[in-house]
Coordinates of C-alpha atoms and ligand atoms in Angstrom, one line a residue:
X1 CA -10.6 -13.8 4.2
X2 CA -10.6 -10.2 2.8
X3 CA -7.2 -8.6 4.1
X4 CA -8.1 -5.3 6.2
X5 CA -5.9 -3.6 3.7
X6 CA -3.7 -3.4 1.7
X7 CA 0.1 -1.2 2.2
X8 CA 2.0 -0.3 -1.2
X9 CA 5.1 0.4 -0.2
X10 CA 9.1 1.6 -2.2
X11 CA 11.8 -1.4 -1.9
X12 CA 11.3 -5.3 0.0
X13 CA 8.7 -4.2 2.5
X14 CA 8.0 -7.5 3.2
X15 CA 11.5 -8.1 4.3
X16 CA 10.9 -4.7 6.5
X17 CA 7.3 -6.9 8.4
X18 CA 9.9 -10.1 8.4
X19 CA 12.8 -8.0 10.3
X20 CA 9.8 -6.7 12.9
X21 CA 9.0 -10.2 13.5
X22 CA 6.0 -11.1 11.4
X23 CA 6.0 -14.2 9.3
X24 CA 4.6 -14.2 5.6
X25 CA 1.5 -16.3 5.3
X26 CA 1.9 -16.7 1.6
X27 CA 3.9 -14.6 -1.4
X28 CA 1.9 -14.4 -4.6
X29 CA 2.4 -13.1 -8.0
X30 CA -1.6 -11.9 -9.1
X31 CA -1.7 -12.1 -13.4
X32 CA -4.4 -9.4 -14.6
X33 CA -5.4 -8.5 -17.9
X34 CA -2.1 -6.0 -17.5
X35 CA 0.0 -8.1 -17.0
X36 CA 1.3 -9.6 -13.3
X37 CA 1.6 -7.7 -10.2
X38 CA 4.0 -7.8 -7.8
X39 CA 4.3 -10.3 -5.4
X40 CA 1.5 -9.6 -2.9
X41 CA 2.9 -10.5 0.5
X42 CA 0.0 -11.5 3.3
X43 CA 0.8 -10.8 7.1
X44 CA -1.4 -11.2 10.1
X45 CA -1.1 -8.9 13.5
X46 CA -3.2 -8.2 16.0
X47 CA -5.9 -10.3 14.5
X48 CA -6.0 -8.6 11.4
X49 CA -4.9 -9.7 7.9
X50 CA -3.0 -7.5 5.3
X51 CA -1.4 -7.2 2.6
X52 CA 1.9 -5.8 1.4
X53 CA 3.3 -4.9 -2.1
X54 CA 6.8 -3.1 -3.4
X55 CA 6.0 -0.9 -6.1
X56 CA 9.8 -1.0 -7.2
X57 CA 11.2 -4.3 -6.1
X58 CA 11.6 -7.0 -3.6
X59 CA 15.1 -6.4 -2.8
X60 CA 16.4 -3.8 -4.6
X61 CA 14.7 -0.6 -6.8
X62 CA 14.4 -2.7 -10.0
X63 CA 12.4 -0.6 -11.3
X64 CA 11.6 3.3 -11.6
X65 CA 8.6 5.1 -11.3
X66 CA 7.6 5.5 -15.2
X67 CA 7.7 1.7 -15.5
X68 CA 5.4 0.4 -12.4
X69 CA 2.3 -0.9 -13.2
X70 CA -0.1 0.4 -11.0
X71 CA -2.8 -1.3 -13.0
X72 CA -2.0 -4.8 -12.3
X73 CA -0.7 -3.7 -8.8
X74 CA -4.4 -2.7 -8.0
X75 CA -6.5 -5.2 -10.2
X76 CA -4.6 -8.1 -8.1
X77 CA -5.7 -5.8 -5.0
X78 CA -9.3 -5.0 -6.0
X79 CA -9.5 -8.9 -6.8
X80 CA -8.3 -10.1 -3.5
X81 CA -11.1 -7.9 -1.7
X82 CA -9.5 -5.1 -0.6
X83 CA -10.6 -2.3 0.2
X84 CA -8.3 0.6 1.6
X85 CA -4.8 1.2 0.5
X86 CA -2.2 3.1 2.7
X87 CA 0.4 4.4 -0.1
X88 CA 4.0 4.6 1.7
X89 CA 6.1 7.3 -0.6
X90 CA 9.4 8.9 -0.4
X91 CA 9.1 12.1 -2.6
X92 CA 11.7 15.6 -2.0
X93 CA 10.4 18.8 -0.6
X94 CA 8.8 22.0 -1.8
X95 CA 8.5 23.6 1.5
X96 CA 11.5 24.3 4.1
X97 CA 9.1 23.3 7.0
X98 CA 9.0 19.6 5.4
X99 CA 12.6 18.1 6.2
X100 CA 14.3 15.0 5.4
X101 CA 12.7 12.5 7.5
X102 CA 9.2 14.3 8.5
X103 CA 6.1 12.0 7.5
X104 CA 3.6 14.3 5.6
X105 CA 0.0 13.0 5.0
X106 CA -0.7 15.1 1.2
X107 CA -4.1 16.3 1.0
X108 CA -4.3 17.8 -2.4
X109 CA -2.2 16.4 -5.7
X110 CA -0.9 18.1 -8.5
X111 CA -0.6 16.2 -11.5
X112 CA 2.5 17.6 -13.8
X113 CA 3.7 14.2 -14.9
X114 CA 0.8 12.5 -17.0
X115 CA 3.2 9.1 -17.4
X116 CA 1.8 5.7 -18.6
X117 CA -1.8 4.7 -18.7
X118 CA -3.5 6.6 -16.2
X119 CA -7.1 5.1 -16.9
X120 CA -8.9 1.5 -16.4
X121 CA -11.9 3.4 -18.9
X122 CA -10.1 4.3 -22.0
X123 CA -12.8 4.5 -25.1
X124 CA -16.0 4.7 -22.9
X125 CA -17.8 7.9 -21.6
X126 CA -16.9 6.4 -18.1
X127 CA -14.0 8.0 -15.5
X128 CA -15.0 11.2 -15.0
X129 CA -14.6 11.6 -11.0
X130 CA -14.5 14.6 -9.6
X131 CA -11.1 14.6 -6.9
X132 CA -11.7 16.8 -4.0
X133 CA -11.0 15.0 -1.7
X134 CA -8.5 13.4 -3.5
X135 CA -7.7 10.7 -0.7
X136 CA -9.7 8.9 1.8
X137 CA -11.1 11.6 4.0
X138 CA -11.9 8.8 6.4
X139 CA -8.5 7.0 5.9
X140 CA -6.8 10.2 5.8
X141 CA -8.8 11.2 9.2
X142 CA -8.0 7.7 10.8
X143 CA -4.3 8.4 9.4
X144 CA -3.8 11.4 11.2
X145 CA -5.2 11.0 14.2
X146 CA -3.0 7.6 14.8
X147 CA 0.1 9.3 14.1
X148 CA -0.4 11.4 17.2
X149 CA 2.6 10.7 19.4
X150 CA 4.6 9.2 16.2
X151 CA 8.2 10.0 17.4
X152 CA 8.7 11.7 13.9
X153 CA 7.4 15.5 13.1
X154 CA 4.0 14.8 11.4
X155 CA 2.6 17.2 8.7
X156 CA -0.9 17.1 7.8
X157 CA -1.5 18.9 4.9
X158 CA 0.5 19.2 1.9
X159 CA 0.2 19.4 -2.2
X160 CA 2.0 16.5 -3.9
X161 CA 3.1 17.1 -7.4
X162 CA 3.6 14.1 -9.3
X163 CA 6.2 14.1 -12.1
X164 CA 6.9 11.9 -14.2
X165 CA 10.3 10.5 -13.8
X166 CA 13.2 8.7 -13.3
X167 CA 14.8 12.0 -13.5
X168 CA 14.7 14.6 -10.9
X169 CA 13.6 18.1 -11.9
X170 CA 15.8 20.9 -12.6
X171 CA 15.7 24.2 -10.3
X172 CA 13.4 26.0 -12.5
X173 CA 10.6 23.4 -12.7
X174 CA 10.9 23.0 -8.6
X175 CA 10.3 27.1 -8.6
X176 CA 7.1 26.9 -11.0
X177 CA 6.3 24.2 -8.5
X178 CA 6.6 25.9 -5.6
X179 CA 4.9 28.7 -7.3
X180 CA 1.9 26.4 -8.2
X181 CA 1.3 25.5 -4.3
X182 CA 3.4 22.5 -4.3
X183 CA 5.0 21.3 -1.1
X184 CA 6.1 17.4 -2.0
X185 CA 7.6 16.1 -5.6
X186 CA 7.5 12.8 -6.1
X187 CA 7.1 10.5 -9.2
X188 CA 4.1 7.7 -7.4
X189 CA 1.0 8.9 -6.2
X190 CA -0.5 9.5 -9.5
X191 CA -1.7 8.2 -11.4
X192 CA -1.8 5.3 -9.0
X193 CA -4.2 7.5 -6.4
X194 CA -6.5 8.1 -9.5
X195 CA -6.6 4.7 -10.6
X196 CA -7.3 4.0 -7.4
X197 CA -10.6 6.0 -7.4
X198 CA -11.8 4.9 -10.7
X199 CA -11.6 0.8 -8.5
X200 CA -13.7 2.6 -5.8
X201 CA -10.9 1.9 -3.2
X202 CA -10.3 4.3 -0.3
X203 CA -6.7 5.1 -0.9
X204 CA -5.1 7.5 2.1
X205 CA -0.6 8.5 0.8
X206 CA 1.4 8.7 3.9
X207 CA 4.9 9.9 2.6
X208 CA 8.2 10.9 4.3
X209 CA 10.1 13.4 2.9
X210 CA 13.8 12.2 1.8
X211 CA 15.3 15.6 -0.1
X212 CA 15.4 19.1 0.0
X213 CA 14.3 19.2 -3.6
X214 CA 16.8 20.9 -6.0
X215 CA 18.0 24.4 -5.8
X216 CA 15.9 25.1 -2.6
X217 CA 19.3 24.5 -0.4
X218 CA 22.5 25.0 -2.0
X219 CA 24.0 21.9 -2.2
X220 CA 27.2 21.2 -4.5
X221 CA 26.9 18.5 -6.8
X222 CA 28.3 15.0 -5.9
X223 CA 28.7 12.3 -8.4
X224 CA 28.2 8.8 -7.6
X225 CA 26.0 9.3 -4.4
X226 CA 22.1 9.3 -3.6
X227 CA 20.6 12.0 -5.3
X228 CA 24.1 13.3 -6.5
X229 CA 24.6 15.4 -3.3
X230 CA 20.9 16.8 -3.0
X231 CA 20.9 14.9 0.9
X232 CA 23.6 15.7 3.4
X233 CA 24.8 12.6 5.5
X234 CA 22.7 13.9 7.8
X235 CA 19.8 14.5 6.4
X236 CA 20.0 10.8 4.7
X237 CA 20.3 9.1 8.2
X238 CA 16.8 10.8 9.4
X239 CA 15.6 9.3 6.3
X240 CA 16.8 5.8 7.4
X241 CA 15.7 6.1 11.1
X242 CA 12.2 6.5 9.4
X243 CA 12.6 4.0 6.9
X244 CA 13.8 1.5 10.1
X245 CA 10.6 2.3 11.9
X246 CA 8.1 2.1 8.8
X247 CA 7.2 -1.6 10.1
X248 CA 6.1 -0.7 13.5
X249 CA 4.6 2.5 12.2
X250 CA 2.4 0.2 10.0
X251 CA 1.7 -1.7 12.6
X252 CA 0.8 1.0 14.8
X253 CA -1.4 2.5 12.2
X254 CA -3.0 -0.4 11.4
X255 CA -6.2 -1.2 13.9
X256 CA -7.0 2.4 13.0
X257 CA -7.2 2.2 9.0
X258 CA -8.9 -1.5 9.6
X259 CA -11.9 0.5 11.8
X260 CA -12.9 2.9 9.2
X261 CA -16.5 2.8 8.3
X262 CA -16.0 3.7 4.6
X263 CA -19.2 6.3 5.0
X264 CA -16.9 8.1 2.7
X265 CA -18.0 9.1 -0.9
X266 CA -15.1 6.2 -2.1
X267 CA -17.5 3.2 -2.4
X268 CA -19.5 4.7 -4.8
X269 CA -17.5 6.9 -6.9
X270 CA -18.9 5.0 -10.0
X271 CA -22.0 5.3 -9.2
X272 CA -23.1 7.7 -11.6
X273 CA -22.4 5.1 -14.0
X274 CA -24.0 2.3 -11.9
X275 CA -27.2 4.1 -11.8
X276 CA -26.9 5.6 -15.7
X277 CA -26.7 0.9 -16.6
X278 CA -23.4 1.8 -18.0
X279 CA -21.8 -0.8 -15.0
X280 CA -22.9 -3.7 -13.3
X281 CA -22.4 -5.2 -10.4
X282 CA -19.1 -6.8 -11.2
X283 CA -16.0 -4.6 -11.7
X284 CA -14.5 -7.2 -13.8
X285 CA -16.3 -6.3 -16.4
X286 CA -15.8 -2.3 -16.4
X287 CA -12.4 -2.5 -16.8
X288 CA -10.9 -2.1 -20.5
Ligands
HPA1 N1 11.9 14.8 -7.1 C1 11.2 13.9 -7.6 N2 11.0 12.7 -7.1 C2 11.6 12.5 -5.9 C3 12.4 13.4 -5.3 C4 12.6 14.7 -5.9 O1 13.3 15.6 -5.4 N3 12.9 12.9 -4.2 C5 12.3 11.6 -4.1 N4 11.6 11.4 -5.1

């Protein structure tokens, strides 16, 4: 059976469904033509089937943003069947009404980072999607209106600008930021959201904010802990009272994001090329 979607999440989310009492049905490792993905853990609740896959590691955040490989991540995805992806990400904030431990739903992304292959089309005339909407109006609709009630504050707009990474930004690039529109930084939306679009998925980011990002709070700099001071204590343990609830939140979310129709433009965002005989039916054979 197709799963009813798929959730890419930050560090041993599996472990997070385990701890809320699912049980795995089966861990697999997917190999593509780039290489494996991670292992792709399938849960079932409430009748439905999904899937769930840790961008950075299974146990422990092996691995930083520049190196994922959101290409294998979603050709495992687009070959199991799925359809919608719900993107769980942990960026800092632009905008002092986004604090440490709000959920934000991005509408809008700003892409300042550019890192690692950002395309499945590279040396064909194929790719060019226009991105507004960027995400899932109908996931992003279904989104919302199931996190009514959520006992976090829930933002539901917000520009996301992608950086590359690992490093964090210094004060002056988070002021051309915030000058630009931006209201989250983070280093994992893009180009996995645009990659994304170019497998006609629908693909809906729910993030939670987990920094003040730097110099918009004074904070002094602290060597050897997170973010080298740019949390308070306080500030980190509304970050981990989401993080504990991200499993029931999921869950809570998930009849919801299964029920969308996909009348959205997402299922045929290649379809300029479909109809041109560039593509055929199977996607297998567009990607390069
Ligand atoms: N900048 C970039 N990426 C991040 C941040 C930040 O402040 N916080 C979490 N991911």
């Amino acid at each position: 059976m197709k799963p009813a979607i798929a959730i890419i999440a930050r560090v041993g989310a599996h472990q997070a469904f385990e701890a809320a009492g699912l049980k795995p049905e089966k861990t697999e490792v997917y190999p593509t033509p780039y290489g494996d993905s991670r292992p792709v853990h399938w849960f079932r609740h409430g009748g439905l089937e999904f899937v769930v896959l840790s961008r950075h590691g299974e146990a422990g955040y092996d691995l930083s943003a520049p190196f994922l490989n959101p290409r294998a991540n979603l050709y495992a995805l687009k070959a199991l069947g799925v359809e919608k992806i719900l993107a769980w990400v942990a960026p800092g904030s632009l905008n002092e009404t986004m604090a440490p431990g709000d959920l934000v739903a991005p509408h809008d992304v700003l892409d300042e980072g550019r890192g690692g292959p950002h395309t499945y089309y590279p040396g064909v005339g194929w790719g060019f999607i226009r991105n507004n909407p960027v995400f899932c109006p109908e996931l992003r609709a279904a989104l919302l209106q199931a996190l009514a009630g959520a006992p976090f504050p829930v933002h539901d707009r917000a520009v996301y600008v992608a950086t590359a990474g690992p490093r964090l930004e210094t004060a002056a690039e988070i002021r051309k930021f915030r000058f630009l529109g931006g209201d989250l930084v983070g280093q994992t939306l893009a180009p996995e959201v645009f990659l994304a679009r170019e497998l006609e998925f629908c693909y809906v980011g729910l993030t939670y904010v987990v920094n003040y990002a730097e110099g918009l709070v004074e904070r002094p700099y602290q060597p050897g802990v997170l973010f080298e001071g740019l949390a308070t204590p306080e500030e980190a343990a509304r970050v981990r009272a989401v993080e504990a609830a991200f499993p029931e939140l999921v869950l809570r979310l998930l009849p919801a994001l299964a029920a969308t129709g996909r009348q959205c433009p997402c299922p045929r965002l290649m379809e300029r090329y479909r109809l041109r005989g560039d593509i055929g039916a199977d996607w297998r054979t567009w990607v390069r």
